[in-house]
Coordinates of C-alpha atoms in Angstrom, one line a residue:
M1 CA -196.5 40.0 104.9
S2 CA -193.4 40.1 107.1
Q3 CA -190.5 42.3 106.3
P4 CA -187.4 40.8 104.6
R5 CA -186.1 38.0 106.8
S6 CA -182.7 37.2 108.2
R7 CA -180.8 34.7 106.1
G8 CA -179.3 33.1 109.2
R9 CA -181.6 30.2 109.3
A10 CA -181.0 29.5 105.6
V11 CA -177.3 29.2 106.3
L12 CA -178.0 26.6 109.0
R13 CA -180.4 24.7 106.8
H14 CA -178.1 24.5 103.7
L15 CA -175.0 22.5 103.5
A16 CA -172.3 24.7 104.8
V17 CA -170.2 25.8 101.8
P18 CA -167.6 28.1 103.1
A19 CA -165.1 30.0 101.0
L20 CA -162.6 27.2 101.4
A21 CA -165.0 24.6 100.0
L22 CA -165.8 26.9 97.1
A23 CA -162.2 27.1 96.4
V24 CA -161.9 23.3 96.6
V25 CA -164.7 22.6 94.3
A26 CA -163.2 24.8 91.6
G27 CA -160.3 22.4 91.5
L28 CA -162.3 19.2 91.6
P29 CA -162.1 16.9 88.5
V30 CA -165.0 17.6 86.3
A31 CA -167.1 14.7 85.0
G32 CA -168.5 16.3 81.9
R33 CA -170.4 15.2 78.9
S34 CA -168.1 12.4 78.4
T35 CA -167.9 9.1 76.7
P36 CA -171.4 8.2 75.8
Q37 CA -172.7 8.8 72.3
P38 CA -176.1 10.6 71.8
A39 CA -179.1 8.4 72.7
T40 CA -180.3 6.0 70.1
A41 CA -183.9 5.0 69.5
D42 CA -183.2 1.8 71.4
D43 CA -182.4 3.8 74.5
T44 CA -185.7 5.5 74.7
A45 CA -188.3 3.5 72.7
G46 CA -190.9 1.7 74.7
L47 CA -190.1 3.1 78.1
V48 CA -192.8 2.8 80.6
P49 CA -194.0 4.8 83.7
V50 CA -191.0 4.7 85.9
A51 CA -190.1 2.4 88.7
V52 CA -186.4 1.9 89.2
S53 CA -184.7 -0.4 91.8
Y54 CA -181.1 -0.1 92.8
A55 CA -178.9 -2.3 95.0
K56 CA -180.5 -4.2 97.8
P57 CA -180.3 -2.3 101.1
I58 CA -177.5 -3.3 103.4
G59 CA -179.0 -1.4 106.4
H60 CA -182.4 -0.2 107.4
E61 CA -184.4 1.5 104.7
V62 CA -185.7 5.1 105.1
K63 CA -188.8 6.1 103.0
G64 CA -189.3 9.5 101.5
Q65 CA -191.5 11.4 99.0
F66 CA -190.7 14.2 96.5
L67 CA -193.6 16.2 95.1
S68 CA -192.5 18.2 92.1
Y69 CA -193.8 20.7 89.6
N70 CA -192.3 23.0 87.0
D71 CA -193.1 25.9 84.7
F72 CA -195.8 27.3 87.0
H73 CA -195.5 30.7 85.3
G74 CA -197.6 32.5 87.9
A75 CA -200.7 30.5 86.9
I76 CA -202.6 31.6 90.0
D77 CA -206.0 31.3 88.2
P78 CA -207.0 28.1 86.5
P79 CA -206.0 28.1 82.8
A80 CA -208.8 28.8 80.4
G81 CA -209.8 28.0 76.9
S82 CA -207.8 25.3 75.1
G83 CA -205.4 25.1 78.0
A84 CA -208.0 24.4 80.6
T85 CA -207.6 20.6 80.6
V86 CA -204.9 17.9 80.8
N87 CA -205.9 15.0 78.5
G88 CA -209.6 16.1 78.9
T89 CA -209.5 16.7 82.7
P90 CA -210.0 20.4 83.9
A91 CA -207.0 21.2 86.0
G92 CA -204.9 23.9 87.6
G93 CA -205.3 27.0 89.8
V94 CA -203.2 27.7 92.9
E95 CA -206.0 27.0 95.4
Y96 CA -206.5 23.6 93.8
L97 CA -202.8 22.9 93.5
A98 CA -202.5 23.5 97.3
T99 CA -205.2 21.0 98.0
W100 CA -203.7 18.2 95.9
L101 CA -200.3 18.8 97.4
K102 CA -201.8 18.5 100.9
K103 CA -203.6 15.3 99.8
L104 CA -200.5 13.7 98.4
R105 CA -198.4 14.7 101.5
A106 CA -201.1 13.1 103.7
E107 CA -200.8 9.9 101.7
G108 CA -197.1 10.0 102.0
K109 CA -197.2 10.6 105.7
A110 CA -199.6 7.6 106.2
E111 CA -196.9 5.5 104.6
G112 CA -194.2 6.9 106.9
R113 CA -192.7 9.1 104.2
V114 CA -190.9 12.4 104.7
T115 CA -192.0 14.8 102.0
T116 CA -189.9 17.4 100.2
T117 CA -191.6 19.6 97.6
V118 CA -189.4 20.7 94.7
G119 CA -189.6 22.7 91.5
A120 CA -187.7 22.9 88.2
G121 CA -187.8 26.6 87.4
D122 CA -190.0 29.1 85.6
L123 CA -192.1 29.6 88.6
I124 CA -192.3 33.2 87.6
G125 CA -191.9 35.1 84.4
G126 CA -194.4 35.0 81.5
T127 CA -197.1 35.4 84.1
P128 CA -200.7 36.6 84.0
L129 CA -201.6 40.1 85.2
V130 CA -202.6 39.1 88.7
S131 CA -198.9 38.2 89.3
A132 CA -197.1 40.4 86.8
A133 CA -198.7 43.6 88.0
F134 CA -196.9 43.1 91.3
H135 CA -193.6 41.9 89.8
D136 CA -194.5 38.3 90.6
E137 CA -194.4 38.8 94.3
P138 CA -197.8 37.1 94.6
T139 CA -196.5 33.9 93.0
I140 CA -193.5 33.8 95.3
E141 CA -195.7 34.2 98.4
L142 CA -198.1 31.5 97.1
M143 CA -195.2 29.1 96.5
D144 CA -194.3 29.6 100.2
E145 CA -198.0 29.2 101.1
I146 CA -198.4 25.9 99.4
G147 CA -195.2 24.5 100.8
L148 CA -192.5 24.6 98.2
D149 CA -189.1 23.7 99.7
V150 CA -186.5 24.1 96.9
S151 CA -186.4 24.9 93.2
S152 CA -184.0 25.6 90.4
V153 CA -184.2 28.8 88.5
G154 CA -185.4 28.7 84.9
N155 CA -184.8 31.1 82.0
H156 CA -188.0 33.1 82.9
E157 CA -186.7 33.9 86.3
F158 CA -184.3 36.2 84.4
D159 CA -187.1 38.1 82.5
E160 CA -186.5 41.2 84.6
G161 CA -182.8 40.6 85.0
V162 CA -180.5 39.3 87.6
D163 CA -180.9 42.1 90.0
E164 CA -184.7 41.6 90.1
L165 CA -184.3 37.9 90.6
L166 CA -182.0 38.6 93.6
R167 CA -184.6 40.9 95.1
I168 CA -187.4 38.4 94.5
N169 CA -185.2 35.9 96.4
R170 CA -184.1 38.0 99.4
G171 CA -187.1 40.3 99.7
G172 CA -187.6 44.1 99.7
C173 CA -189.7 46.5 97.7
H174 CA -189.3 47.0 94.0
P175 CA -186.8 49.8 93.3
V176 CA -189.2 51.7 91.1
D177 CA -192.8 50.6 92.0
G178 CA -192.2 50.0 95.6
C179 CA -194.4 47.6 97.6
Q180 CA -197.7 48.1 95.8
D181 CA -199.8 46.2 98.3
G182 CA -198.6 48.4 101.1
D183 CA -197.3 45.7 103.5
G184 CA -193.8 44.8 102.3
F185 CA -192.3 41.8 100.6
A186 CA -190.3 39.2 102.5
G187 CA -188.9 37.3 99.6
A188 CA -188.8 33.6 99.0
R189 CA -188.8 31.3 102.1
F190 CA -188.1 28.3 99.7
T191 CA -184.6 27.9 98.4
Y192 CA -183.8 29.0 94.8
L193 CA -180.8 27.2 93.3
A194 CA -178.7 28.5 90.5
A195 CA -175.5 26.4 90.3
N196 CA -174.7 27.3 86.6
T197 CA -175.5 31.0 86.7
I198 CA -172.1 32.5 87.4
S199 CA -171.3 36.1 88.3
K200 CA -168.6 37.5 86.0
K201 CA -167.3 39.5 89.0
T202 CA -167.1 36.9 91.7
K203 CA -166.9 33.7 89.5
L204 CA -169.4 32.1 91.8
P205 CA -173.1 31.2 91.5
I206 CA -175.4 34.2 92.1
L207 CA -177.6 32.0 94.3
P208 CA -177.0 28.8 96.3
P209 CA -175.9 26.0 94.0
I210 CA -176.9 23.2 96.3
D211 CA -179.1 22.2 99.1
V212 CA -179.2 19.3 101.5
R213 CA -182.2 17.8 103.3
F214 CA -182.1 15.1 105.9
V215 CA -184.6 12.2 105.5
G216 CA -184.5 9.9 108.5
G217 CA -181.0 11.0 109.2
V218 CA -179.8 10.3 105.7
P219 CA -178.7 13.4 103.6
V220 CA -180.2 14.0 100.2
G221 CA -178.5 16.6 98.0
F222 CA -180.0 18.9 95.4
V223 CA -178.3 20.7 92.6
G224 CA -180.3 23.3 90.6
V225 CA -179.5 24.5 87.1
T226 CA -181.2 26.3 84.3
L227 CA -180.5 25.4 80.6
E228 CA -177.1 26.6 79.4
G229 CA -179.0 28.2 76.4
T230 CA -180.7 30.7 78.7
P231 CA -178.8 33.7 77.1
G232 CA -180.4 33.0 73.8
I233 CA -184.0 33.2 75.1
V234 CA -184.0 36.1 77.5
N235 CA -183.3 39.8 77.1
P236 CA -179.5 40.2 77.0
A237 CA -179.6 43.5 78.9
G238 CA -180.7 41.8 82.1
I239 CA -178.0 39.1 82.2
K240 CA -174.9 41.0 81.0
D241 CA -173.1 40.4 84.3
V242 CA -173.5 36.6 84.4
T243 CA -172.6 33.5 82.4
F244 CA -174.4 30.2 82.1
T245 CA -172.3 27.1 82.3
D246 CA -172.9 23.5 80.9
E247 CA -175.6 21.7 82.8
V248 CA -173.7 18.3 83.1
E249 CA -170.3 19.7 84.0
T250 CA -171.9 22.0 86.6
A251 CA -174.1 19.2 88.1
N252 CA -171.2 16.8 88.3
R253 CA -168.9 19.3 89.8
W254 CA -171.3 20.2 92.6
G255 CA -172.2 16.5 92.9
G256 CA -168.6 15.8 93.5
L257 CA -168.6 18.3 96.4
L258 CA -171.7 16.8 97.9
K259 CA -170.1 13.3 97.7
L260 CA -167.1 14.8 99.4
F261 CA -169.3 15.8 102.3
G262 CA -170.9 12.4 102.5
V263 CA -174.0 12.8 100.4
K264 CA -174.6 9.7 98.2
A265 CA -178.3 10.3 97.1
M266 CA -178.7 13.3 94.8
V267 CA -181.4 15.0 92.9
L268 CA -180.9 17.3 89.9
L269 CA -183.4 20.0 89.4
V270 CA -182.9 21.1 85.8
H271 CA -184.8 23.6 83.7
E272 CA -184.4 21.6 80.5
G273 CA -186.4 18.7 79.2
G274 CA -187.8 16.6 76.5
A275 CA -191.1 15.4 75.1
Q276 CA -193.1 12.3 74.2
A277 CA -194.1 11.7 70.6
A278 CA -196.8 9.7 68.8
P279 CA -197.8 7.0 68.9
P280 CA -200.1 7.1 70.8
S281 CA -201.7 10.3 69.6
L282 CA -202.5 11.2 73.2
P283 CA -199.6 10.1 75.4
G284 CA -200.4 9.3 79.0
I285 CA -199.4 11.8 81.7
S286 CA -196.9 9.3 83.2
D287 CA -195.7 7.6 80.0
C288 CA -192.4 7.9 78.2
A289 CA -193.5 7.2 74.6
N290 CA -190.9 7.7 71.9
F291 CA -189.1 10.1 74.2
S292 CA -186.5 12.6 73.0
G293 CA -185.0 16.0 73.9
P294 CA -181.9 17.7 75.4
V295 CA -182.5 16.1 78.8
V296 CA -181.6 12.7 77.4
D297 CA -178.0 13.6 76.8
I298 CA -177.9 15.6 80.1
V299 CA -178.9 12.5 82.0
R300 CA -176.4 10.4 80.0
G301 CA -173.6 12.5 81.2
L302 CA -174.5 12.6 84.9
R303 CA -172.7 10.8 87.7
P304 CA -174.8 7.9 89.0
E305 CA -175.5 9.4 92.4
F306 CA -178.1 11.5 90.6
G307 CA -180.9 8.9 90.9
L308 CA -183.6 11.5 90.2
V309 CA -183.8 14.3 87.6
V310 CA -186.7 16.7 87.9
S311 CA -186.9 18.6 84.6
G312 CA -188.9 21.3 82.9
H313 CA -188.9 23.9 80.2
T314 CA -190.6 22.0 77.4
H315 CA -194.1 22.2 79.2
R316 CA -194.5 18.4 78.6
F317 CA -195.5 15.6 81.0
Y318 CA -193.5 12.4 81.2
S319 CA -192.1 9.9 83.6
C320 CA -189.0 8.1 82.3
S321 CA -186.1 5.9 83.1
L322 CA -182.9 7.1 81.3
P323 CA -179.3 5.8 81.4
N324 CA -176.8 7.9 83.2
S325 CA -173.0 7.9 82.8
S326 CA -172.6 4.6 84.5
G327 CA -175.2 2.8 82.4
A328 CA -177.5 2.5 85.3
H329 CA -180.8 4.4 85.0
S330 CA -182.0 7.6 86.6
V331 CA -185.6 8.5 87.0
V332 CA -186.6 11.6 84.9
T333 CA -189.8 13.5 85.4
S334 CA -191.7 16.5 84.3
A335 CA -195.2 17.8 85.3
G336 CA -196.3 19.8 82.2
S337 CA -196.9 23.4 83.1
N338 CA -199.1 25.9 84.9
G339 CA -199.6 23.9 88.0
Q340 CA -201.9 21.4 86.3
L341 CA -199.9 18.4 87.4
V342 CA -197.9 17.2 90.4
T343 CA -195.3 14.5 90.1
D344 CA -195.6 12.1 93.1
I345 CA -192.2 10.4 93.6
D346 CA -191.7 7.8 96.3
Y347 CA -188.2 6.7 97.1
S348 CA -186.3 4.7 99.6
L349 CA -182.7 5.1 101.0
D350 CA -180.3 2.7 102.6
R351 CA -179.5 4.2 106.0
R352 CA -176.0 2.6 106.0
T353 CA -174.8 3.5 102.5
G354 CA -176.9 6.7 102.1
R355 CA -177.8 5.7 98.5
F356 CA -181.2 5.4 96.8
T357 CA -182.5 1.8 96.8
G358 CA -185.7 2.5 94.8
I359 CA -187.6 5.3 93.1
T360 CA -191.1 5.3 91.6
A361 CA -192.8 8.3 89.9
K362 CA -196.2 9.1 88.5
N363 CA -198.0 12.4 87.5
V364 CA -201.2 13.3 89.3
I365 CA -203.7 15.8 87.7
V366 CA -204.6 18.8 89.8
E367 CA -208.3 18.3 89.1
N368 CA -210.5 21.4 89.7
G369 CA -213.8 20.4 88.1
V370 CA -217.1 18.7 89.0
R371 CA -217.6 15.3 87.4
N372 CA -221.0 14.2 86.1
A373 CA -222.4 10.8 86.7
D374 CA -221.4 9.7 83.2
G375 CA -217.8 10.7 83.8
T376 CA -217.9 13.9 81.8
W377 CA -217.2 17.3 83.4
Q378 CA -219.8 19.9 84.2
Q379 CA -219.7 23.1 82.1
S380 CA -221.6 26.3 82.1
G381 CA -221.5 28.6 79.1
G382 CA -218.6 26.5 77.7
V383 CA -216.5 27.0 80.8
F384 CA -215.7 24.1 83.2
V385 CA -217.5 24.4 86.6
K386 CA -215.0 24.6 89.5
N387 CA -215.4 22.3 92.5
P388 CA -215.6 24.3 95.7
A389 CA -214.7 21.2 97.7
L390 CA -211.3 21.2 96.2
V391 CA -210.4 24.7 97.2
D392 CA -207.7 25.3 99.8
P393 CA -208.8 28.3 101.9
G394 CA -205.4 29.6 102.8
A395 CA -204.1 29.7 99.2
K396 CA -207.5 31.1 98.0
A397 CA -207.4 33.9 100.6
L398 CA -203.9 35.0 99.5
A399 CA -204.7 34.7 95.8
D400 CA -208.0 36.7 96.3
K401 CA -206.1 39.5 97.8
Y402 CA -204.2 40.1 94.6
R403 CA -207.2 39.3 92.4
K404 CA -209.2 42.0 94.1
A405 CA -206.4 44.5 93.8
V406 CA -205.9 44.0 90.1
A407 CA -209.5 43.5 89.1
P408 CA -210.3 47.1 88.0
I409 CA -207.5 46.8 85.5
A410 CA -207.8 43.2 84.6
N411 CA -211.6 43.1 84.0
R412 CA -211.7 46.2 81.8
V413 CA -213.1 45.2 78.4
V414 CA -210.7 46.3 75.7
G415 CA -212.0 44.6 72.5
R416 CA -213.9 41.7 70.9
I417 CA -213.2 38.5 69.0
S418 CA -215.5 36.5 66.8
A419 CA -214.2 33.0 67.7
D420 CA -211.5 31.3 69.7
I421 CA -208.0 32.4 68.7
V422 CA -205.6 29.7 69.6
R423 CA -201.8 29.8 70.1
D424 CA -201.3 26.2 68.9
A425 CA -199.1 26.1 65.9
L426 CA -200.1 24.3 62.7
P427 CA -197.7 21.9 60.9
N428 CA -196.2 24.9 59.0
G429 CA -195.2 26.5 62.4
E430 CA -197.8 29.3 62.2
S431 CA -200.6 29.9 64.7
P432 CA -203.8 31.9 64.5
M433 CA -202.8 33.9 67.6
G434 CA -199.3 34.5 66.2
D435 CA -200.8 36.0 63.1
V436 CA -203.1 38.3 65.1
I437 CA -200.2 39.6 67.2
A438 CA -198.1 40.3 64.1
D439 CA -201.0 42.0 62.4
A440 CA -201.6 44.1 65.6
Q441 CA -197.9 45.2 65.7
L442 CA -198.0 46.1 62.0
A443 CA -201.1 48.2 62.5
Y444 CA -199.6 49.8 65.6
T445 CA -196.5 51.0 63.7
R446 CA -197.8 51.8 60.2
G447 CA -197.4 55.5 61.1
D448 CA -193.7 54.8 61.3
G449 CA -193.7 53.3 57.8
A450 CA -193.9 49.7 58.9
Q451 CA -194.6 47.2 56.1
I452 CA -194.0 43.9 57.8
A453 CA -194.2 42.6 61.4
L454 CA -192.6 39.4 62.8
M455 CA -193.5 37.8 66.2
N456 CA -191.5 35.2 68.1
P457 CA -193.6 32.1 68.8
G458 CA -192.3 31.8 72.4
G459 CA -193.8 35.2 73.2
V460 CA -197.4 34.0 72.4
R461 CA -198.3 32.8 75.8
S462 CA -202.0 32.0 75.7
S463 CA -205.0 31.7 73.5
L464 CA -208.1 33.9 73.6
A465 CA -211.3 31.9 74.2
Y466 CA -214.6 33.3 72.9
G467 CA -216.7 31.9 75.7
T468 CA -214.4 32.6 78.7
S469 CA -215.7 35.3 81.1
A470 CA -212.9 36.3 83.5
G471 CA -214.8 39.3 84.9
G472 CA -218.4 38.8 84.0
E473 CA -218.0 40.1 80.4
A474 CA -220.1 38.9 77.5
P475 CA -219.0 36.1 75.2
G476 CA -216.5 37.4 72.7
E477 CA -215.5 40.4 74.8
V478 CA -211.8 40.5 75.7
T479 CA -210.5 42.0 78.9
Y480 CA -207.2 43.6 79.5
G481 CA -206.2 40.8 81.8
E482 CA -206.9 38.2 79.0
A483 CA -204.9 40.3 76.5
F484 CA -202.0 40.6 79.0
T485 CA -202.0 36.8 79.5
V486 CA -201.4 36.4 75.8
Q487 CA -198.5 39.0 75.9
P488 CA -197.2 39.3 79.4
F489 CA -193.6 40.4 78.9
N490 CA -194.0 44.2 78.5
N491 CA -191.6 44.2 75.5
L492 CA -191.2 47.4 73.5
V493 CA -192.3 47.5 69.9
V494 CA -189.5 48.6 67.6
T495 CA -189.3 49.2 63.8
Q496 CA -186.1 48.9 61.8
T497 CA -185.1 49.1 58.2
F498 CA -183.7 46.0 56.5
T499 CA -182.8 45.2 52.9
G500 CA -184.6 42.4 51.2
A501 CA -181.4 40.4 51.4
Q502 CA -181.2 41.0 55.2
L503 CA -184.9 40.1 55.6
T504 CA -184.2 36.8 53.8
S505 CA -181.3 36.2 56.2
V506 CA -183.5 36.8 59.2
L507 CA -186.0 34.2 57.9
E508 CA -183.2 31.7 57.2
Q509 CA -182.2 32.1 60.8
Q510 CA -185.4 30.4 61.9
F511 CA -183.7 27.1 61.2
V512 CA -181.0 25.2 63.0
G513 CA -177.5 25.6 61.6
F514 CA -177.7 29.1 60.0
K515 CA -175.5 31.7 61.6
G516 CA -175.4 30.1 65.0
Q517 CA -179.1 29.2 65.4
T518 CA -179.6 26.1 67.6
S519 CA -183.4 25.7 67.7
Q520 CA -186.0 26.0 65.0
R521 CA -188.3 28.9 65.8
I522 CA -190.9 30.0 63.1
L523 CA -191.5 33.7 63.3
Q524 CA -195.2 34.6 63.0
P525 CA -195.7 36.9 59.9
S526 CA -198.1 39.8 59.4
A527 CA -200.6 39.9 56.6
G528 CA -199.1 40.3 53.1
L529 CA -195.8 38.5 53.9
T530 CA -195.7 35.1 52.3
Y531 CA -193.0 32.5 51.7
S532 CA -192.2 28.8 51.6
Y533 CA -189.5 26.8 53.4
D534 CA -188.0 23.4 53.1
T535 CA -186.2 22.1 56.2
T536 CA -184.4 19.4 54.1
A537 CA -182.6 22.0 52.1
P538 CA -179.1 23.1 53.1
A539 CA -178.8 25.8 55.8
G540 CA -179.0 29.2 54.3
S541 CA -181.2 28.1 51.3
R542 CA -184.3 26.9 53.0
V543 CA -186.5 30.0 52.3
S544 CA -188.1 30.5 48.9
A545 CA -190.9 32.5 47.2
L546 CA -190.6 35.4 49.6
A547 CA -193.1 38.0 48.7
L548 CA -194.9 41.0 50.1
H549 CA -198.5 41.4 48.8
G550 CA -197.6 39.0 46.0
T551 CA -194.6 41.0 44.8
P552 CA -191.2 39.2 45.3
I553 CA -189.0 40.7 47.9
D554 CA -186.2 42.7 46.2
P555 CA -182.8 41.9 47.8
A556 CA -181.6 45.5 47.2
A557 CA -184.8 47.3 48.3
S558 CA -185.4 48.6 51.8
Y559 CA -188.3 47.5 54.0
R560 CA -189.5 48.7 57.4
V561 CA -189.9 45.7 59.8
T562 CA -191.5 45.7 63.2
T563 CA -190.7 43.3 66.0
N564 CA -190.5 43.4 69.8
D565 CA -187.3 44.6 71.3
F566 CA -186.5 41.1 72.6
L567 CA -186.1 40.0 69.0
A568 CA -184.5 43.2 67.8
N569 CA -181.8 42.7 70.4
G570 CA -181.0 39.2 69.1
G571 CA -183.3 37.1 71.3
D572 CA -184.1 33.5 70.4
G573 CA -180.9 33.4 68.4
F574 CA -182.1 35.9 65.8
T575 CA -178.8 37.8 65.7
E576 CA -179.6 38.9 62.1
L577 CA -182.3 41.2 63.5
R578 CA -179.6 43.3 65.2
A579 CA -178.5 44.5 61.7
G580 CA -181.5 46.8 61.2
T581 CA -181.0 50.6 60.8
G582 CA -183.2 53.6 61.6
R583 CA -184.5 51.9 64.8
T584 CA -187.5 53.6 66.3
T585 CA -189.6 52.7 69.4
A586 CA -193.4 53.0 69.5
P587 CA -195.1 54.3 72.7
G588 CA -196.2 51.8 75.3
F589 CA -195.6 48.0 75.1
D590 CA -196.5 45.1 72.9
V591 CA -199.7 44.4 74.8
D592 CA -200.8 47.9 74.0
A593 CA -200.5 47.1 70.3
L594 CA -202.7 44.0 70.8
V595 CA -205.2 46.0 72.8
A596 CA -205.4 48.7 70.2
Y597 CA -206.0 46.1 67.5
L598 CA -208.7 44.3 69.4
A599 CA -210.5 47.7 70.0
A600 CA -210.1 49.1 66.5
G601 CA -213.5 48.0 64.9
E602 CA -215.2 44.8 64.1
P603 CA -214.5 41.7 66.3
V604 CA -211.2 40.2 65.4
G605 CA -211.2 36.7 64.0
P606 CA -208.5 34.0 64.1
G607 CA -205.5 34.6 61.9
P608 CA -205.5 32.3 58.8
A609 CA -202.2 30.7 59.7
D610 CA -201.6 30.1 55.9
R611 CA -199.0 32.8 55.2
I612 CA -196.2 30.2 55.4
T613 CA -195.9 27.1 53.2
R614 CA -193.9 24.2 54.4
L615 CA -192.5 22.2 51.6
G616 CA -190.5 19.6 53.6

């Protein structure tokens, strides 16, 4: 790797935004979340794979192509187990992603299109060991290797704090662990955008807010934002010196500056999204069936120059046409997660007006398997066979460097399971993997008097597959790397004392509307803790029948409760967990608790996922 590079070329490549312009933009009128009401069913029902035409061109048309993906999460290796496929097709792995990007670029070039490859955040954070062991430097290098040009940040870019994100961007060795591969770290050659992440000291974005690319002489502007709610889902200690501003107000403000500089075609890269819903039971990868989510109202508030919105965060795939503030439609896309899809977006520009004249978008699966003659996919030992013809040599060589370095740790067998343990939640919000993690943390802290453990569902990052063999281990054996993929955040395990009344309040805060909670998140409970909930009841009275080993929780009694420190510090909106007393911290990290549990005795089976009863 090269040493940290000069930033001079980046200054030339970006739109010049001198101090004067920054001062000007602060005074620009803000087009915020104005006039329109929230989207109704009529706005989003029945939308089809997207193809939007705008005004007929006045001048010569210029053709371009965007290739986009989001929520890569350091998925260097192909996902395994229940996450190995997209609608039944085996997909993912960085050397396969590189191949499909090259293929799609070649198709675009044959049509005379200029390609820009973009991302919508969470490229890093929540990553498997092959990336996390090196503070996600491998992922950044691989994003450069496969040709990423520009990306917004997402909430997970802040997992290790603002200072670490800035190091990842500019390069240089880690301040504690150094450059572990011995040859330096040059930082990201692609451009990270963070328009709504504002330094409390300077009152300016911590990274470039905008970027401009010229396509056939026509400027195309990019604004990059993460979700305004980022502070509620990352460790507060790492973001204490920044604030996160409203996505729409920020995008429109910087869009106004872009327009002032003559940019009329704009793309919003936003780490917030939505999701399709049944019917059909299995939505198509480029469909927009019964679509809803925060991105609908974000788009509704955008100035019309934002003809394209590349979104993320929800880990869902879709290709939609949604109304913006003018009533015209913007194209809105998302490519799922883990590099298993690429969104192929063709567009045209009017050279005279500088505006979009048409945009079409479809998602393409990053296939990595070998298809049988009957259309099924080859498997060996329950694992999909990978297709060597689809491997990109350059990406594989770089990935193999880190795979080899981490293999002695990653491939160490640490325990056994008796069957697949999946992270997918049941209708009650509980998952077998969530139960196992909670049980592991309870067992890990019983010596400190723990009686209950609670696990945040967003921290359960993967399933454990019985038949998967990452390093040649036998079926049912679990390696450290596999365990780390389930819990990759290196959170501490803490135990606190709560009264029964406080515990009830914590569980009430799982639901929107109670003490500032904005998203429903069902905590995963350890064995012995049972309760029911009714989402139709008023906020603050949704939890009932709360018991420990069959004995009702006494509001006045004290209970020792274990969580990770992310939750204990109020993460995911659980501010009630800050009220605990007698806080102690177990040795090691949350993954150590899981490893100890897997190694403790008989093979571990799936959690029952029946400790919570949903009444309505």
